[in-house]
Tab-separated table of N, CA and C in Angstrom:
chain	number	residue	atom	x	y	z
A	1	MET	N	6.262	-11.899	12.044
A	1	MET	CA	6.023	-11.291	10.754
A	1	MET	C	5.039	-12.130	9.958
A	2	PHE	N	4.327	-11.441	9.062
A	2	PHE	CA	3.336	-12.124	8.244
A	2	PHE	C	3.997	-12.951	7.146
A	3	SER	N	3.381	-14.075	6.859
A	3	SER	CA	3.813	-14.902	5.732
A	3	SER	C	3.234	-14.312	4.448
A	4	LEU	N	3.675	-14.819	3.317
A	4	LEU	CA	3.150	-14.358	2.036
A	4	LEU	C	1.647	-14.596	1.950
A	5	SER	N	1.191	-15.759	2.357
A	5	SER	CA	-0.252	-16.040	2.271
A	5	SER	C	-1.049	-15.111	3.187
A	6	GLU	N	-0.511	-14.770	4.343
A	6	GLU	CA	-1.192	-13.826	5.224
A	6	GLU	C	-1.235	-12.432	4.595
A	7	MET	N	-0.137	-12.022	3.974
A	7	MET	CA	-0.107	-10.706	3.321
A	7	MET	C	-1.052	-10.669	2.118
A	8	GLN	N	-1.164	-11.775	1.395
A	8	GLN	CA	-2.111	-11.837	0.281
A	8	GLN	C	-3.536	-11.652	0.794
A	9	ALA	N	-3.853	-12.303	1.895
A	9	ALA	CA	-5.189	-12.169	2.483
A	9	ALA	C	-5.439	-10.735	2.946
A	10	ILE	N	-4.440	-10.103	3.539
A	10	ILE	CA	-4.555	-8.710	3.972
A	10	ILE	C	-4.810	-7.810	2.767
A	11	ALA	N	-3.992	-7.955	1.722
A	11	ALA	CA	-4.112	-7.107	0.536
A	11	ALA	C	-5.456	-7.287	-0.156
A	12	LYS	N	-6.031	-8.466	-0.064
A	12	LYS	CA	-7.298	-8.750	-0.740
A	12	LYS	C	-8.520	-8.363	0.088
A	13	SER	N	-8.314	-7.977	1.341
A	13	SER	CA	-9.464	-7.717	2.206
A	13	SER	C	-9.490	-6.324	2.827
A	14	GLN	N	-8.441	-5.533	2.632
A	14	GLN	CA	-8.362	-4.224	3.286
A	14	GLN	C	-7.774	-3.194	2.332
A	15	ASN	N	-7.994	-1.930	2.643
A	15	ASN	CA	-7.220	-0.849	2.046
A	15	ASN	C	-5.945	-0.787	2.868
A	16	VAL	N	-4.796	-0.935	2.204
A	16	VAL	CA	-3.551	-1.174	2.936
A	16	VAL	C	-2.428	-0.276	2.451
A	17	ILE	N	-1.635	0.183	3.416
A	17	ILE	CA	-0.352	0.820	3.135
A	17	ILE	C	0.721	-0.064	3.765
A	18	PHE	N	1.617	-0.582	2.945
A	18	PHE	CA	2.808	-1.261	3.459
A	18	PHE	C	3.870	-0.173	3.568
A	19	TYR	N	4.281	0.125	4.772
A	19	TYR	CA	4.888	1.385	5.178
A	19	TYR	C	6.302	1.186	5.712
A	20	LYS	N	7.137	2.169	5.469
A	20	LYS	CA	8.479	2.198	6.062
A	20	LYS	C	8.529	3.393	7.016
A	21	PRO	N	8.723	3.163	8.318
A	21	PRO	CA	8.773	4.272	9.271
A	21	PRO	C	9.827	5.303	8.860
A	22	GLY	N	9.465	6.573	8.981
A	22	GLY	CA	10.376	7.663	8.649
A	22	GLY	C	10.372	8.049	7.183
A	23	CYS	N	9.625	7.352	6.368
A	23	CYS	CA	9.570	7.617	4.925
A	23	CYS	C	8.580	8.751	4.648
A	24	PRO	N	9.038	9.856	4.044
A	24	PRO	CA	8.116	10.967	3.767
A	24	PRO	C	7.036	10.608	2.744
A	25	TYR	N	7.338	9.700	1.816
A	25	TYR	CA	6.339	9.280	0.834
A	25	TYR	C	5.242	8.448	1.499
A	26	CYS	N	5.636	7.647	2.463
A	26	CYS	CA	4.657	6.869	3.229
A	26	CYS	C	3.743	7.804	4.023
A	27	ALA	N	4.337	8.816	4.648
A	27	ALA	CA	3.553	9.779	5.427
A	27	ALA	C	2.575	10.532	4.532
A	28	ALA	N	3.008	10.933	3.335
A	28	ALA	CA	2.124	11.629	2.396
A	28	ALA	C	0.980	10.716	1.958
A	29	THR	N	1.286	9.453	1.727
A	29	THR	CA	0.256	8.490	1.350
A	29	THR	C	-0.752	8.321	2.469
A	30	GLU	N	-0.264	8.204	3.690
A	30	GLU	CA	-1.198	8.044	4.809
A	30	GLU	C	-2.074	9.284	4.971
A	31	GLU	N	-1.542	10.460	4.710
A	31	GLU	CA	-2.338	11.683	4.774
A	31	GLU	C	-3.465	11.639	3.745
A	32	LEU	N	-3.172	11.176	2.529
A	32	LEU	CA	-4.219	11.055	1.522
A	32	LEU	C	-5.249	10.009	1.945
A	33	PHE	N	-4.817	8.918	2.549
A	33	PHE	CA	-5.763	7.931	3.071
A	33	PHE	C	-6.683	8.567	4.119
A	34	ARG	N	-6.118	9.387	5.010
A	34	ARG	CA	-6.947	10.070	6.027
A	34	ARG	C	-7.994	10.955	5.354
A	35	GLU	N	-7.579	11.688	4.322
A	35	GLU	CA	-8.506	12.560	3.601
A	35	GLU	C	-9.608	11.735	2.933
A	36	LEU	N	-9.233	10.631	2.317
A	36	LEU	CA	-10.231	9.769	1.686
A	36	LEU	C	-11.233	9.244	2.698
A	37	LYS	N	-10.749	8.900	3.870
A	37	LYS	CA	-11.648	8.417	4.926
A	37	LYS	C	-12.574	9.531	5.397
A	38	GLU	N	-12.027	10.723	5.609
A	38	GLU	CA	-12.847	11.863	6.037
A	38	GLU	C	-13.909	12.213	4.996
A	39	LEU	N	-13.582	12.085	3.716
A	39	LEU	CA	-14.520	12.379	2.633
A	39	LEU	C	-15.533	11.257	2.411
A	40	GLY	N	-15.310	10.119	3.066
A	40	GLY	CA	-16.206	8.985	2.905
A	40	GLY	C	-15.913	8.144	1.673
A	41	ALA	N	-14.784	8.379	1.017
A	41	ALA	CA	-14.417	7.599	-0.170
A	41	ALA	C	-13.983	6.181	0.190
A	42	ILE	N	-13.457	6.007	1.407
A	42	ILE	CA	-13.125	4.687	1.939
A	42	ILE	C	-13.628	4.612	3.375
A	43	ASP	N	-13.931	3.410	3.818
A	43	ASP	CA	-14.402	3.226	5.195
A	43	ASP	C	-13.249	3.167	6.186
A	44	SER	N	-12.171	2.510	5.764
A	44	SER	CA	-11.058	2.308	6.680
A	44	SER	C	-9.800	1.965	5.893
A	45	TYR	N	-8.697	1.938	6.609
A	45	TYR	CA	-7.429	1.489	6.030
A	45	TYR	C	-6.554	0.986	7.161
A	46	GLU	N	-5.559	0.199	6.785
A	46	GLU	CA	-4.603	-0.339	7.746
A	46	GLU	C	-3.191	-0.018	7.271
A	47	VAL	N	-2.295	0.127	8.220
A	47	VAL	CA	-0.886	0.385	7.939
A	47	VAL	C	-0.079	-0.769	8.529
A	48	TYR	N	0.818	-1.325	7.704
A	48	TYR	CA	1.703	-2.395	8.147
A	48	TYR	C	3.135	-1.949	7.906
A	49	TYR	N	4.022	-2.260	8.841
A	49	TYR	CA	5.374	-1.714	8.858
A	49	TYR	C	6.451	-2.750	8.523
A	50	VAL	N	7.376	-2.334	7.626
A	50	VAL	CA	8.528	-3.160	7.292
A	50	VAL	C	9.361	-3.365	8.556
A	51	GLY	N	9.841	-4.559	8.743
A	51	GLY	CA	10.655	-4.887	9.908
A	51	GLY	C	9.851	-5.360	11.100
A	52	ARG	N	8.610	-4.943	11.197
A	52	ARG	CA	7.733	-5.389	12.277
A	52	ARG	C	6.685	-6.375	11.772
A	53	ASP	N	6.001	-6.010	10.673
A	53	ASP	CA	4.900	-6.819	10.158
A	53	ASP	C	5.280	-7.653	8.934
A	54	PHE	N	6.275	-7.210	8.189
A	54	PHE	CA	6.684	-7.907	6.976
A	54	PHE	C	8.145	-7.614	6.695
A	55	ASP	N	8.749	-8.454	5.861
A	55	ASP	CA	10.112	-8.182	5.410
A	55	ASP	C	10.076	-7.850	3.921
A	56	ASN	N	11.174	-7.306	3.413
A	56	ASN	CA	11.223	-6.858	2.019
A	56	ASN	C	10.985	-7.986	1.021
A	57	GLN	N	11.516	-9.165	1.295
A	57	GLN	CA	11.346	-10.274	0.349
A	57	GLN	C	9.880	-10.687	0.241
A	58	THR	N	9.183	-10.741	1.354
A	58	THR	CA	7.775	-11.115	1.331
A	58	THR	C	6.958	-10.055	0.602
A	59	LEU	N	7.279	-8.775	0.830
A	59	LEU	CA	6.592	-7.706	0.106
A	59	LEU	C	6.861	-7.812	-1.393
A	60	LYS	N	8.095	-8.091	-1.762
A	60	LYS	CA	8.440	-8.260	-3.175
A	60	LYS	C	7.623	-9.390	-3.791
A	61	ASN	N	7.531	-10.512	-3.108
A	61	ASN	CA	6.754	-11.643	-3.609
A	61	ASN	C	5.275	-11.281	-3.748
A	62	LEU	N	4.744	-10.552	-2.767
A	62	LEU	CA	3.351	-10.118	-2.826
A	62	LEU	C	3.131	-9.217	-4.035
A	63	CYS	N	3.950	-8.194	-4.180
A	63	CYS	CA	3.780	-7.229	-5.269
A	63	CYS	C	3.980	-7.883	-6.633
A	64	THR	N	4.931	-8.791	-6.737
A	64	THR	CA	5.158	-9.507	-7.991
A	64	THR	C	3.910	-10.291	-8.388
A	65	GLY	N	3.248	-10.873	-7.419
A	65	GLY	CA	2.017	-11.612	-7.678
A	65	GLY	C	0.891	-10.734	-8.192
A	66	PHE	N	0.967	-9.436	-7.941
A	66	PHE	CA	-0.036	-8.479	-8.420
A	66	PHE	C	0.444	-7.715	-9.645
A	67	GLY	N	1.568	-8.140	-10.240
A	67	GLY	CA	2.021	-7.545	-11.483
A	67	GLY	C	3.211	-6.621	-11.405
A	68	TRP	N	3.779	-6.423	-10.218
A	68	TRP	CA	4.955	-5.562	-10.097
A	68	TRP	C	6.137	-6.237	-10.782
A	69	SER	N	6.919	-5.436	-11.486
A	69	SER	CA	8.144	-5.974	-12.076
A	69	SER	C	9.320	-5.169	-11.544
A	70	ASP	N	10.409	-5.835	-11.331
A	70	ASP	CA	11.593	-5.240	-10.712
A	70	ASP	C	12.170	-4.137	-11.593
A	71	GLN	N	11.941	-2.901	-11.167
A	71	GLN	CA	12.465	-1.752	-11.894
A	71	GLN	C	13.243	-0.825	-10.970
A	72	THR	N	13.699	-1.336	-9.852
A	72	THR	CA	14.391	-0.507	-8.879
A	72	THR	C	15.859	-0.901	-8.788
A	73	VAL	N	16.650	0.021	-8.292
A	73	VAL	CA	18.073	-0.254	-8.091
A	73	VAL	C	18.267	-1.337	-7.038
A	74	SER	N	17.463	-1.298	-5.989
A	74	SER	CA	17.614	-2.252	-4.888
A	74	SER	C	17.066	-3.636	-5.213
A	75	GLY	N	16.190	-3.720	-6.219
A	75	GLY	CA	15.565	-5.001	-6.532
A	75	GLY	C	14.315	-5.270	-5.707
A	76	PHE	N	13.905	-4.308	-4.879
A	76	PHE	CA	12.722	-4.452	-4.039
A	76	PHE	C	11.764	-3.303	-4.300
A	77	PRO	N	10.462	-3.533	-4.101
A	77	PRO	CA	9.496	-2.447	-4.266
A	77	PRO	C	9.779	-1.316	-3.284
A	78	THR	N	9.587	-0.092	-3.737
A	78	THR	CA	9.718	1.050	-2.842
A	78	THR	C	8.578	1.026	-1.832
A	79	LYS	N	8.719	1.801	-0.808
A	79	LYS	CA	7.642	1.974	0.146
A	79	LYS	C	7.153	3.406	-0.017
A	80	PRO	N	5.853	3.586	0.096
A	80	PRO	CA	4.844	2.592	0.431
A	80	PRO	C	4.458	1.742	-0.771
A	81	GLN	N	3.791	0.650	-0.481
A	81	GLN	CA	3.087	-0.130	-1.487
A	81	GLN	C	1.626	-0.126	-1.050
A	82	ILE	N	0.738	0.131	-2.010
A	82	ILE	CA	-0.651	0.434	-1.695
A	82	ILE	C	-1.583	-0.543	-2.408
A	83	PHE	N	-2.545	-1.046	-1.642
A	83	PHE	CA	-3.587	-1.919	-2.168
A	83	PHE	C	-4.930	-1.361	-1.721
A	84	MET	N	-5.860	-1.264	-2.673
A	84	MET	CA	-7.205	-0.787	-2.362
A	84	MET	C	-8.189	-1.920	-2.592
A	85	ASN	N	-9.127	-2.052	-1.689
A	85	ASN	CA	-10.148	-3.084	-1.786
A	85	ASN	C	-11.395	-2.438	-2.371
A	86	THR	N	-11.842	-2.922	-3.531
A	86	THR	CA	-12.989	-2.345	-4.215
A	86	THR	C	-14.049	-3.400	-4.463
A	87	GLU	N	-15.203	-2.958	-4.949
A	87	GLU	CA	-16.262	-3.897	-5.299
A	87	GLU	C	-15.813	-4.853	-6.400
A	88	ASP	N	-14.889	-4.392	-7.230
A	88	ASP	CA	-14.388	-5.208	-8.337
A	88	ASP	C	-13.216	-6.098	-7.942
A	89	GLY	N	-12.776	-6.012	-6.708
A	89	GLY	CA	-11.651	-6.813	-6.238
A	89	GLY	C	-10.517	-5.938	-5.740
A	90	THR	N	-9.359	-6.523	-5.651
A	90	THR	CA	-8.192	-5.824	-5.136
A	90	THR	C	-7.547	-5.003	-6.245
A	91	GLU	N	-7.298	-3.745	-5.945
A	91	GLU	CA	-6.617	-2.863	-6.885
A	91	GLU	C	-5.220	-2.579	-6.339
A	92	TYR	N	-4.219	-3.077	-7.038
A	92	TYR	CA	-2.831	-2.820	-6.655
A	92	TYR	C	-2.418	-1.497	-7.276
A	93	ILE	N	-2.092	-0.529	-6.441
A	93	ILE	CA	-1.739	0.810	-6.908
A	93	ILE	C	-0.242	0.921	-7.152
A	94	ALA	N	0.574	0.334	-6.328
A	94	ALA	CA	2.039	0.444	-6.300
A	94	ALA	C	2.406	1.533	-5.309
A	95	GLY	N	3.256	2.480	-5.692
A	95	GLY	CA	3.806	3.444	-4.745
A	95	GLY	C	3.074	4.766	-4.658
A	96	ASN	N	3.702	5.708	-3.955
A	96	ASN	CA	3.127	7.010	-3.667
A	96	ASN	C	2.787	7.796	-4.930
A	97	ALA	N	3.710	7.882	-5.878
A	97	ALA	CA	3.455	8.662	-7.100
A	97	ALA	C	2.263	8.088	-7.862
A	98	ALA	N	2.196	6.778	-7.971
A	98	ALA	CA	1.072	6.137	-8.659
A	98	ALA	C	-0.239	6.401	-7.932
A	99	PHE	N	-0.203	6.448	-6.604
A	99	PHE	CA	-1.400	6.711	-5.816
A	99	PHE	C	-1.914	8.122	-6.088
A	100	TYR	N	-1.004	9.089	-6.134
A	100	TYR	CA	-1.412	10.468	-6.398
A	100	TYR	C	-1.885	10.653	-7.833
A	101	GLN	N	-1.482	9.776	-8.734
A	101	GLN	CA	-1.932	9.859	-10.124
A	101	GLN	C	-3.160	8.997	-10.387
A	102	SER	N	-3.590	8.250	-9.386
A	102	SER	CA	-4.716	7.333	-9.570
A	102	SER	C	-6.054	8.036	-9.327
A	103	ARG	N	-7.106	7.321	-9.605
A	103	ARG	CA	-8.456	7.849	-9.369
A	103	ARG	C	-8.715	8.128	-7.892
A	104	TRP	N	-7.903	7.541	-7.025
A	104	TRP	CA	-8.096	7.713	-5.585
A	104	TRP	C	-7.701	9.100	-5.110
A	105	ASN	N	-6.927	9.824	-5.872
A	105	ASN	CA	-6.474	11.132	-5.438
A	105	ASN	C	-7.615	12.132	-5.330
A	106	LEU	N	-8.637	11.994	-6.118
A	106	LEU	CA	-9.797	12.900	-6.103
A	106	LEU	C	-9.392	14.358	-6.338
A	107	GLY	N	-8.287	14.568	-7.047
A	107	GLY	CA	-7.856	15.926	-7.347
A	107	GLY	C	-7.281	16.684	-6.177
A	108	GLN	N	-6.902	15.987	-5.127
A	108	GLN	CA	-6.435	16.638	-3.908
A	108	GLN	C	-4.944	16.937	-3.904
A	109	ALA	N	-4.154	16.406	-4.839
A	109	ALA	CA	-2.700	16.556	-4.804
A	109	ALA	C	-2.265	17.979	-5.083
């Protein structure tokens, strides 16, 4: 599994979905990423999976470093967690609902 510093480097260098297998919100987010790629809005994206690539505590630490505050019943960020790499730096989107409400949606929702 990735360490916090490795996840920070990933989030700062790629368009990323931190994903939970079987999660319908994660699947919807990945579909929007595919559309963005097809439209040429992004060049690429990567998907990383809880339990295989990262654990919940490391994701929580990563998201907290980008401004996430604990507002969940579980005390951990929901999945997906989304980071976009832009000319201005890393844009932390947060979860699926925030992604669909962000400028990245391009009115496709």
